[in-house]
């Protein structure tokens, strides 16, 4: 026997008018029932069509208020999410570090270009992969670059965005030979990242090519 | 601006879907502004009908459009039209707020915050624009009374009571009217295939 919820029940579900318990049973059924998923999609589309027909209520604050909110959120200082020790020296000296870095020495903070600093983390990697802190000033674009090996980046503070979206504290970005990107740091606060870089970065821009031999990345 | 005037200026479904995609891909604020102007006042209307006070309705409209901006990357124009997608976001947001309000004071239970409302993602290849056309046709074929029943089923705080009031029928017979309207709707939807 194939028994399904009634049309009225599916409609109430799509309309958001079922309570949590009933809704859970209907959802659980739909997980294994393509027939009902299809019907629920119809009823959701009915919600969309009816929404179009509703009269327009006036919005007091409106669009500008929402954009201000979006700007505020996107530029907000993202609290570092880690609970490890505070590092000594390095560009990341006022945030907490991941516990995974406890007791690893951090080298001196060095200039690597306008608005950019880096510091090496003293770790003996068996494959010669370098571990560094990168600190990029707000609004700065990192030099467009490709990779000759894998590069993992963990955001510790602030955020950057590229074609894939926005990366905030705790986010992990993975690059390899096939990826080329131009990360841009959001306004507001320095973006500090921990990056493990295999091989050499392949900078595209002139500035980056000038900087590269200097920092040896 | 009256509703009628606004209808004449309506961006069509394809234009709205294009705006949602542009919001996602290039974080294009112009496109997002088009979505906002079109949908925020309607979502506010929706929340008002569900019984939200004016300030909360406005907040729900703002929150919905904020979610549209944040989740624009998840929008799949092939699976759902922009209005369907935004309706489900607004609906889920409203439900969450109601549930959280009801729960305040109770013991917080992490399991309860799981969202049981379906994403309503169909696996068939029925295109979003095709689905919305069918839906429009099916609604148009219902009697005015059945249309009212369907609208109130989606857009009222207490559908049963409001349907009884609107049609001037006893509460006890509302259920069968709703059942009938939903079944007619299904029949017309199948006819339109
Ligand atoms: Zn089913």
Short mmCIF file of C-alpha atoms and ligand atoms in Angstrom, two decimals:
data_model
loop_
_atom_site.label_atom_id
_atom_site.label_comp_id
_atom_site.label_asym_id
_atom_site.label_seq_id
_atom_site.Cartn_x
_atom_site.Cartn_y
_atom_site.Cartn_z
CA UNK A 1 0.00 0.00 0.00
CA UNK A 2 1.21 3.44 -0.84
CA UNK A 3 -0.45 5.93 1.43
CA UNK A 4 0.26 9.65 1.31
CA UNK A 5 -0.84 12.72 3.24
CA UNK A 6 -4.03 14.31 1.88
CA UNK A 7 -3.80 17.27 -0.47
CA UNK A 8 -5.14 19.52 2.28
CA UNK A 9 -2.41 18.32 4.64
CA UNK A 10 0.33 18.82 2.06
CA UNK A 11 -1.02 22.29 1.37
CA UNK A 12 -1.11 23.19 5.07
CA UNK A 13 2.44 21.93 5.38
CA UNK A 14 3.69 24.00 2.45
CA UNK A 15 1.81 27.00 3.85
CA UNK A 16 3.64 26.61 7.15
CA UNK A 17 0.34 26.08 8.95
CA UNK A 18 1.06 22.66 10.47
CA UNK A 19 2.50 22.53 13.95
CA UNK A 20 5.97 21.20 14.56
CA UNK A 21 4.96 17.63 15.38
CA UNK A 22 2.64 17.15 12.40
CA UNK A 23 5.13 18.93 10.14
CA UNK A 24 7.89 16.57 11.24
CA UNK A 25 5.86 13.48 10.29
CA UNK A 26 4.97 14.93 6.90
CA UNK A 27 8.60 15.93 6.27
CA UNK A 28 9.78 12.48 7.27
CA UNK A 29 7.35 10.90 4.81
CA UNK A 30 8.41 13.25 2.02
CA UNK A 31 12.04 12.26 2.49
CA UNK A 32 11.28 8.89 0.94
CA UNK A 33 8.35 9.89 -1.28
CA UNK A 34 9.11 11.62 -4.58
CA UNK A 35 5.37 11.80 -5.24
CA UNK A 36 4.81 14.04 -2.21
CA UNK A 37 7.98 16.05 -2.77
CA UNK A 38 6.62 16.93 -6.17
CA UNK A 39 3.27 17.94 -4.68
CA UNK A 40 4.95 20.00 -1.99
CA UNK A 41 6.91 21.79 -4.70
CA UNK A 42 3.60 22.65 -6.37
CA UNK A 43 2.16 23.95 -3.13
CA UNK A 44 5.29 26.01 -2.45
CA UNK A 45 4.93 27.50 -5.94
CA UNK A 46 1.33 28.36 -5.06
CA UNK A 47 2.69 30.25 -2.06
CA UNK A 48 5.01 32.14 -4.40
CA UNK A 49 2.25 33.00 -6.84
CA UNK A 50 -0.08 34.14 -4.03
CA UNK A 51 2.75 36.21 -2.53
CA UNK A 52 2.99 38.05 -5.85
CA UNK A 53 -0.71 38.93 -5.59
CA UNK A 54 -0.53 40.45 -2.12
CA UNK A 55 -0.97 44.20 -1.79
CA UNK A 56 2.18 46.19 -1.09
CA UNK A 57 2.73 47.25 2.51
CA UNK A 58 4.85 50.36 2.88
CA UNK A 59 8.32 49.81 4.24
CA UNK A 60 9.36 52.54 6.65
CA UNK A 61 13.12 52.28 6.87
CA UNK A 62 13.50 50.41 3.68
CA UNK A 63 16.39 49.47 1.57
CA UNK A 64 18.99 51.89 2.94
CA UNK A 65 18.52 50.56 6.45
CA UNK A 66 19.04 47.01 5.23
CA UNK A 67 22.12 47.94 3.25
CA UNK A 68 23.56 49.68 6.32
CA UNK A 69 22.98 46.49 8.25
CA UNK A 70 24.62 44.37 5.56
CA UNK A 71 27.62 46.72 5.49
CA UNK A 72 27.87 46.62 9.26
CA UNK A 73 27.83 42.84 9.32
CA UNK A 74 30.19 42.37 6.44
CA UNK A 75 32.69 44.80 7.94
CA UNK A 76 32.24 43.77 11.53
CA UNK A 77 35.28 42.73 13.48
CA UNK A 78 34.87 39.01 13.53
CA UNK A 79 35.86 37.77 16.92
CA UNK A 80 38.64 35.27 16.79
CA UNK A 81 37.07 31.95 17.57
CA UNK A 82 40.07 30.19 19.01
CA UNK A 83 40.97 29.52 22.61
CA UNK A 84 44.68 28.76 22.48
CA UNK A 85 47.54 30.90 23.79
CA UNK A 86 48.20 34.43 22.66
CA UNK A 87 51.19 34.47 20.36
CA UNK A 88 54.30 36.45 21.08
CA UNK A 89 55.39 38.67 18.23
CA UNK A 90 54.13 38.13 14.73
CA UNK A 91 51.26 39.99 13.15
CA UNK A 92 48.74 38.10 15.20
CA UNK A 93 49.84 39.41 18.57
CA UNK A 94 46.50 40.60 19.84
CA UNK A 95 44.32 37.61 19.05
CA UNK A 96 44.10 34.14 20.43
CA UNK A 97 45.51 31.37 18.31
CA UNK A 98 44.30 27.84 17.68
CA UNK A 99 45.55 25.46 20.35
CA UNK A 100 47.20 23.50 17.51
CA UNK A 101 49.83 26.25 17.42
CA UNK A 102 50.71 26.11 21.10
CA UNK A 103 54.45 26.11 21.67
CA UNK A 104 55.33 26.69 18.04
CA UNK A 105 57.71 29.62 17.66
CA UNK A 106 56.59 32.54 15.52
CA UNK A 107 59.22 34.47 13.60
CA UNK A 108 59.57 38.19 13.29
CA UNK A 109 56.86 40.10 11.52
CA UNK A 110 58.02 41.17 8.07
CA UNK A 111 56.75 43.55 5.46
CA UNK A 112 55.72 41.87 2.22
CA UNK A 113 54.04 44.70 0.34
CA UNK A 114 51.73 47.64 0.90
CA UNK A 115 49.39 46.73 3.73
CA UNK A 116 50.75 43.20 3.94
CA UNK A 117 52.84 41.51 6.57
CA UNK A 118 53.81 37.96 7.23
CA UNK A 119 55.58 35.91 9.88
CA UNK A 120 56.85 32.40 9.64
CA UNK A 121 55.81 29.74 12.10
CA UNK A 122 58.76 27.57 13.06
CA UNK A 123 57.66 24.12 12.06
CA UNK A 124 59.84 21.46 10.43
CA UNK A 125 57.61 20.17 7.66
CA UNK A 126 58.71 16.90 6.08
CA UNK A 127 57.75 18.15 2.62
CA UNK A 128 59.06 21.65 2.96
CA UNK A 129 55.59 23.15 3.18
CA UNK A 130 55.77 26.57 4.75
CA UNK A 131 53.52 27.67 7.56
CA UNK A 132 53.00 31.41 7.83
CA UNK A 133 50.80 34.07 9.31
CA UNK A 134 49.58 36.56 6.77
CA UNK A 135 48.17 39.90 7.76
CA UNK A 136 46.47 42.01 5.10
CA UNK A 137 45.10 45.49 5.71
CA UNK A 138 41.39 46.26 5.22
CA UNK A 139 40.36 46.82 1.63
CA UNK A 140 43.58 45.37 0.23
CA UNK A 141 43.57 42.83 -2.53
CA UNK A 142 46.11 40.09 -2.22
CA UNK A 143 48.16 39.82 -5.36
CA UNK A 144 46.35 37.64 -7.85
CA UNK A 145 48.12 34.35 -7.72
CA UNK A 146 48.05 30.74 -8.70
CA UNK A 147 49.61 27.86 -6.84
CA UNK A 148 52.23 25.31 -7.64
CA UNK A 149 50.95 23.08 -4.87
CA UNK A 150 48.21 22.97 -2.29
CA UNK A 151 47.55 25.96 -0.08
CA UNK A 152 45.34 25.82 3.00
CA UNK A 153 44.24 29.08 4.56
CA UNK A 154 42.48 29.46 7.89
CA UNK A 155 41.03 32.85 8.75
CA UNK A 156 41.87 33.87 12.32
CA UNK A 157 40.52 37.42 12.31
CA UNK A 158 38.66 39.66 9.90
CA UNK A 159 37.55 38.33 6.57
CA UNK A 160 38.34 38.18 2.90
CA UNK A 161 36.22 37.48 -0.12
CA UNK A 162 36.83 36.05 -3.55
CA UNK A 163 34.66 34.65 -6.30
CA UNK A 164 33.48 31.88 -3.99
CA UNK A 165 32.14 34.13 -1.27
CA UNK A 166 33.26 35.53 2.05
CA UNK A 167 35.59 33.73 4.43
CA UNK A 168 35.39 34.69 8.11
CA UNK A 169 37.20 33.60 11.27
CA UNK A 170 37.30 29.82 11.39
CA UNK A 171 36.72 29.40 7.64
CA UNK A 172 39.04 27.16 5.69
CA UNK A 173 39.99 27.90 2.07
CA UNK A 174 41.64 25.23 0.00
CA UNK A 175 43.61 25.98 -3.16
CA UNK A 176 45.63 23.88 -5.51
CA UNK A 177 47.35 23.96 -8.88
CA UNK A 178 44.05 24.55 -10.62
CA UNK A 179 42.90 27.57 -8.68
CA UNK A 180 43.76 31.17 -9.28
CA UNK A 181 42.15 33.85 -7.25
CA UNK A 182 42.29 37.41 -6.03
CA UNK A 183 41.16 37.56 -2.43
CA UNK A 184 40.07 40.99 -1.21
CA UNK A 185 40.05 41.85 2.48
CA UNK A 186 36.85 43.43 3.83
CA UNK A 187 36.93 46.94 5.28
CA UNK A 188 37.26 47.43 9.02
CA UNK A 189 40.02 45.27 10.38
CA UNK A 190 43.19 43.49 9.28
CA UNK A 191 42.58 40.02 7.99
CA UNK A 192 44.91 37.60 9.71
CA UNK A 193 45.26 34.11 8.33
CA UNK A 194 47.28 31.02 9.00
CA UNK A 195 48.40 29.52 5.72
CA UNK A 196 50.28 26.39 4.78
CA UNK A 197 51.84 26.88 1.39
CA UNK A 198 53.24 24.08 -0.69
CA UNK A 199 55.62 24.91 -3.50
CA UNK A 200 55.63 28.53 -4.56
CA UNK A 201 52.83 30.95 -5.05
CA UNK A 202 52.69 32.02 -8.68
CA UNK A 203 51.95 35.69 -8.57
CA UNK A 204 50.34 37.25 -11.60
CA UNK A 205 50.78 40.92 -11.00
CA UNK A 206 53.95 42.96 -11.32
CA UNK A 207 53.91 43.98 -7.67
CA UNK A 208 53.63 40.40 -6.62
CA UNK A 209 56.50 39.38 -8.87
CA UNK A 210 58.57 42.17 -7.36
CA UNK A 211 57.67 41.11 -3.85
CA UNK A 212 58.13 37.39 -4.35
CA UNK A 213 61.90 37.05 -4.39
CA UNK A 214 62.01 39.38 -1.44
CA UNK A 215 59.85 37.25 0.81
CA UNK A 216 60.77 33.91 -0.70
CA UNK A 217 57.25 32.53 -0.74
CA UNK B 1 1.73 54.02 -5.98
CA UNK B 2 -1.33 51.85 -6.33
CA UNK B 3 -1.15 48.13 -6.67
CA UNK B 4 -2.48 48.32 -10.22
CA UNK B 5 0.27 50.70 -11.29
CA UNK B 6 2.84 48.52 -9.66
CA UNK B 7 1.58 45.48 -11.53
CA UNK B 8 2.18 47.25 -14.81
CA UNK B 9 5.79 47.84 -13.81
CA UNK B 10 6.29 44.34 -12.48
CA UNK B 11 9.55 42.79 -13.44
CA UNK B 12 8.60 39.38 -14.78
CA UNK B 13 9.58 36.12 -13.15
CA UNK B 14 12.60 35.66 -15.37
CA UNK B 15 13.89 39.15 -14.58
CA UNK B 16 13.49 38.53 -10.86
CA UNK B 17 15.29 35.20 -11.09
CA UNK B 18 18.09 36.93 -12.98
CA UNK B 19 18.32 39.46 -10.15
CA UNK B 20 18.63 36.71 -7.56
CA UNK B 21 21.40 35.10 -9.55
CA UNK B 22 23.21 38.42 -9.99
CA UNK B 23 22.91 39.09 -6.26
CA UNK B 24 24.67 35.80 -5.66
CA UNK B 25 27.29 35.72 -8.33
CA UNK B 26 28.55 39.29 -8.37
CA UNK B 27 27.08 40.53 -5.08
CA UNK B 28 25.35 43.07 -7.29
CA UNK B 29 23.48 45.56 -5.10
CA UNK B 30 21.49 47.04 -7.98
CA UNK B 31 19.92 43.66 -8.64
CA UNK B 32 19.37 43.14 -4.95
CA UNK B 33 17.59 46.52 -4.81
CA UNK B 34 15.17 45.32 -7.50
CA UNK B 35 14.41 42.21 -5.45
CA UNK B 36 13.97 44.31 -2.33
CA UNK B 37 11.56 46.78 -3.91
CA UNK B 38 9.51 43.97 -5.35
CA UNK B 39 9.40 41.56 -2.43
CA UNK B 40 9.88 43.41 0.87
CA UNK B 41 6.44 45.12 0.76
CA UNK B 42 4.78 41.82 -0.16
CA UNK B 43 6.53 39.88 2.58
CA UNK B 44 5.46 42.54 5.07
CA UNK B 45 1.89 42.12 3.84
CA UNK B 46 2.24 38.36 4.28
CA UNK B 47 3.48 38.71 7.86
CA UNK B 48 0.66 41.13 8.69
CA UNK B 49 -1.86 38.58 7.49
CA UNK B 50 -0.26 35.93 9.64
CA UNK B 51 -0.95 38.17 12.61
CA UNK B 52 2.38 39.91 13.13
CA UNK B 53 2.13 43.45 14.54
CA UNK B 54 3.31 46.16 12.12
CA UNK B 55 6.80 46.54 13.57
CA UNK B 56 7.40 42.81 13.60
CA UNK B 57 6.03 42.43 10.08
CA UNK B 58 8.50 45.04 8.90
CA UNK B 59 11.29 43.25 10.73
CA UNK B 60 10.31 39.95 9.12
CA UNK B 61 10.40 41.59 5.68
CA UNK B 62 13.88 42.99 6.41
CA UNK B 63 15.09 39.65 7.78
CA UNK B 64 13.72 37.82 4.77
CA UNK B 65 15.52 40.07 2.32
CA UNK B 66 18.67 39.88 4.43
CA UNK B 67 18.45 36.09 4.16
CA UNK B 68 17.93 36.46 0.41
CA UNK B 69 21.18 38.43 0.22
CA UNK B 70 23.06 35.94 2.36
CA UNK B 71 21.67 32.81 0.76
CA UNK B 72 21.53 34.07 -2.81
CA UNK B 73 24.22 31.53 -3.64
CA UNK B 74 21.76 28.75 -2.87
CA UNK B 75 19.14 30.03 -5.28
CA UNK B 76 18.61 27.60 -8.14
CA UNK B 77 16.57 29.27 -10.86
CA UNK B 78 15.82 25.92 -12.48
CA UNK B 79 14.19 24.49 -9.36
CA UNK B 80 12.15 27.39 -8.05
CA UNK B 81 11.09 30.82 -9.18
CA UNK B 82 12.30 33.80 -7.16
CA UNK B 83 8.84 34.33 -5.64
CA UNK B 84 8.53 30.69 -4.59
CA UNK B 85 12.00 30.75 -3.08
CA UNK B 86 11.36 33.99 -1.20
CA UNK B 87 7.97 32.76 -0.02
CA UNK B 88 9.61 29.70 1.57
CA UNK B 89 12.28 31.84 3.22
CA UNK B 90 9.67 34.20 4.68
CA UNK B 91 7.48 31.30 5.78
CA UNK B 92 10.33 29.52 7.56
CA UNK B 93 11.48 32.72 9.18
CA UNK B 94 8.00 33.42 10.48
CA UNK B 95 7.60 29.88 11.81
CA UNK B 96 10.96 30.07 13.55
CA UNK B 97 10.05 33.32 15.25
CA UNK B 98 6.71 31.95 16.44
CA UNK B 99 8.26 28.76 17.74
CA UNK B 100 11.06 30.58 19.49
CA UNK B 101 8.59 32.98 21.08
CA UNK B 102 6.48 30.11 22.31
CA UNK B 103 9.52 28.31 23.62
CA UNK B 104 11.01 31.18 25.60
CA UNK B 105 10.73 30.27 29.23
CA UNK B 106 10.88 26.59 28.49
CA UNK B 107 14.05 24.61 28.73
CA UNK B 108 16.13 25.21 25.63
CA UNK B 109 16.38 22.05 23.61
CA UNK B 110 18.92 21.99 20.82
CA UNK B 111 17.01 19.26 18.99
CA UNK B 112 13.97 21.50 18.76
CA UNK B 113 15.77 24.09 16.70
CA UNK B 114 16.15 21.67 13.81
CA UNK B 115 13.98 23.00 11.01
CA UNK B 116 11.41 20.43 9.89
CA UNK B 117 9.97 22.48 7.04
CA UNK B 118 10.88 20.95 3.70
CA UNK B 119 12.99 22.79 1.24
CA UNK B 120 10.37 21.53 -1.24
CA UNK B 121 13.01 20.50 -3.67
CA UNK B 122 11.48 18.35 -6.36
CA UNK B 123 13.64 15.87 -8.21
CA UNK B 124 11.66 15.90 -11.42
CA UNK B 125 12.83 18.00 -14.29
CA UNK B 126 9.79 20.26 -14.20
CA UNK B 127 11.21 23.73 -14.73
CA UNK B 128 10.35 26.48 -12.28
CA UNK B 129 8.70 28.75 -14.83
CA UNK B 130 6.64 25.84 -16.14
CA UNK B 131 5.51 24.98 -12.62
CA UNK B 132 4.50 28.55 -11.85
CA UNK B 133 2.52 28.79 -15.08
CA UNK B 134 0.62 25.60 -14.22
CA UNK B 135 -0.05 26.88 -10.74
CA UNK B 136 -1.41 30.20 -12.03
CA UNK B 137 -3.69 28.41 -14.47
CA UNK B 138 -4.95 26.01 -11.82
CA UNK B 139 -5.74 28.79 -9.35
CA UNK B 140 -7.57 30.71 -12.06
CA UNK B 141 -9.86 27.75 -12.70
CA UNK B 142 -11.05 27.56 -9.09
CA UNK B 143 -14.31 29.21 -8.12
CA UNK B 144 -13.91 32.58 -6.34
CA UNK B 145 -14.93 30.92 -3.11
CA UNK B 146 -12.34 28.19 -3.51
CA UNK B 147 -9.71 30.77 -4.33
CA UNK B 148 -10.56 32.56 -1.10
CA UNK B 149 -10.22 29.27 0.80
CA UNK B 150 -6.78 28.66 -0.68
CA UNK B 151 -5.59 32.23 0.00
CA UNK B 152 -6.75 32.11 3.59
CA UNK B 153 -5.11 28.69 4.02
CA UNK B 154 -1.77 30.34 3.24
CA UNK B 155 -2.25 33.84 4.50
CA UNK B 156 -4.02 34.03 7.80
CA UNK B 157 -3.22 33.59 11.44
CA UNK B 158 -6.10 31.18 12.06
CA UNK B 159 -7.19 29.85 8.66
CA UNK B 160 -10.12 27.80 9.97
CA UNK B 161 -11.78 30.68 11.79
CA UNK B 162 -11.16 33.17 9.02
CA UNK B 163 -12.47 30.82 6.35
CA UNK B 164 -15.62 30.28 8.44
CA UNK B 165 -16.04 34.05 8.84
CA UNK B 166 -15.34 34.86 5.21
CA UNK B 167 -17.67 32.25 3.77
CA UNK B 168 -20.24 32.62 6.54
CA UNK B 169 -20.21 28.89 7.28
CA UNK B 170 -19.96 27.03 10.59
CA UNK B 171 -16.48 26.13 11.76
CA UNK B 172 -17.42 22.46 11.58
CA UNK B 173 -17.77 22.51 7.80
CA UNK B 174 -14.54 24.41 7.09
CA UNK B 175 -12.42 21.29 6.93
CA UNK B 176 -14.45 19.73 4.15
CA UNK B 177 -14.33 23.00 2.16
CA UNK B 178 -10.57 23.14 2.49
CA UNK B 179 -10.29 19.50 1.49
CA UNK B 180 -12.45 20.11 -1.55
CA UNK B 181 -10.55 23.23 -2.62
CA UNK B 182 -7.19 21.48 -2.23
CA UNK B 183 -8.38 18.49 -4.24
CA UNK B 184 -9.81 20.67 -7.01
CA UNK B 185 -6.51 22.49 -7.13
CA UNK B 186 -4.68 19.18 -7.46
CA UNK B 187 -7.03 18.04 -10.21
CA UNK B 188 -6.47 21.25 -12.21
CA UNK B 189 -2.73 21.02 -11.65
CA UNK B 190 -2.75 17.52 -13.11
CA UNK B 191 -4.91 18.72 -16.03
CA UNK B 192 -2.33 21.39 -16.80
CA UNK B 193 0.50 18.94 -17.12
ZN1 LIG C 1 3.82 10.42 -0.29
#
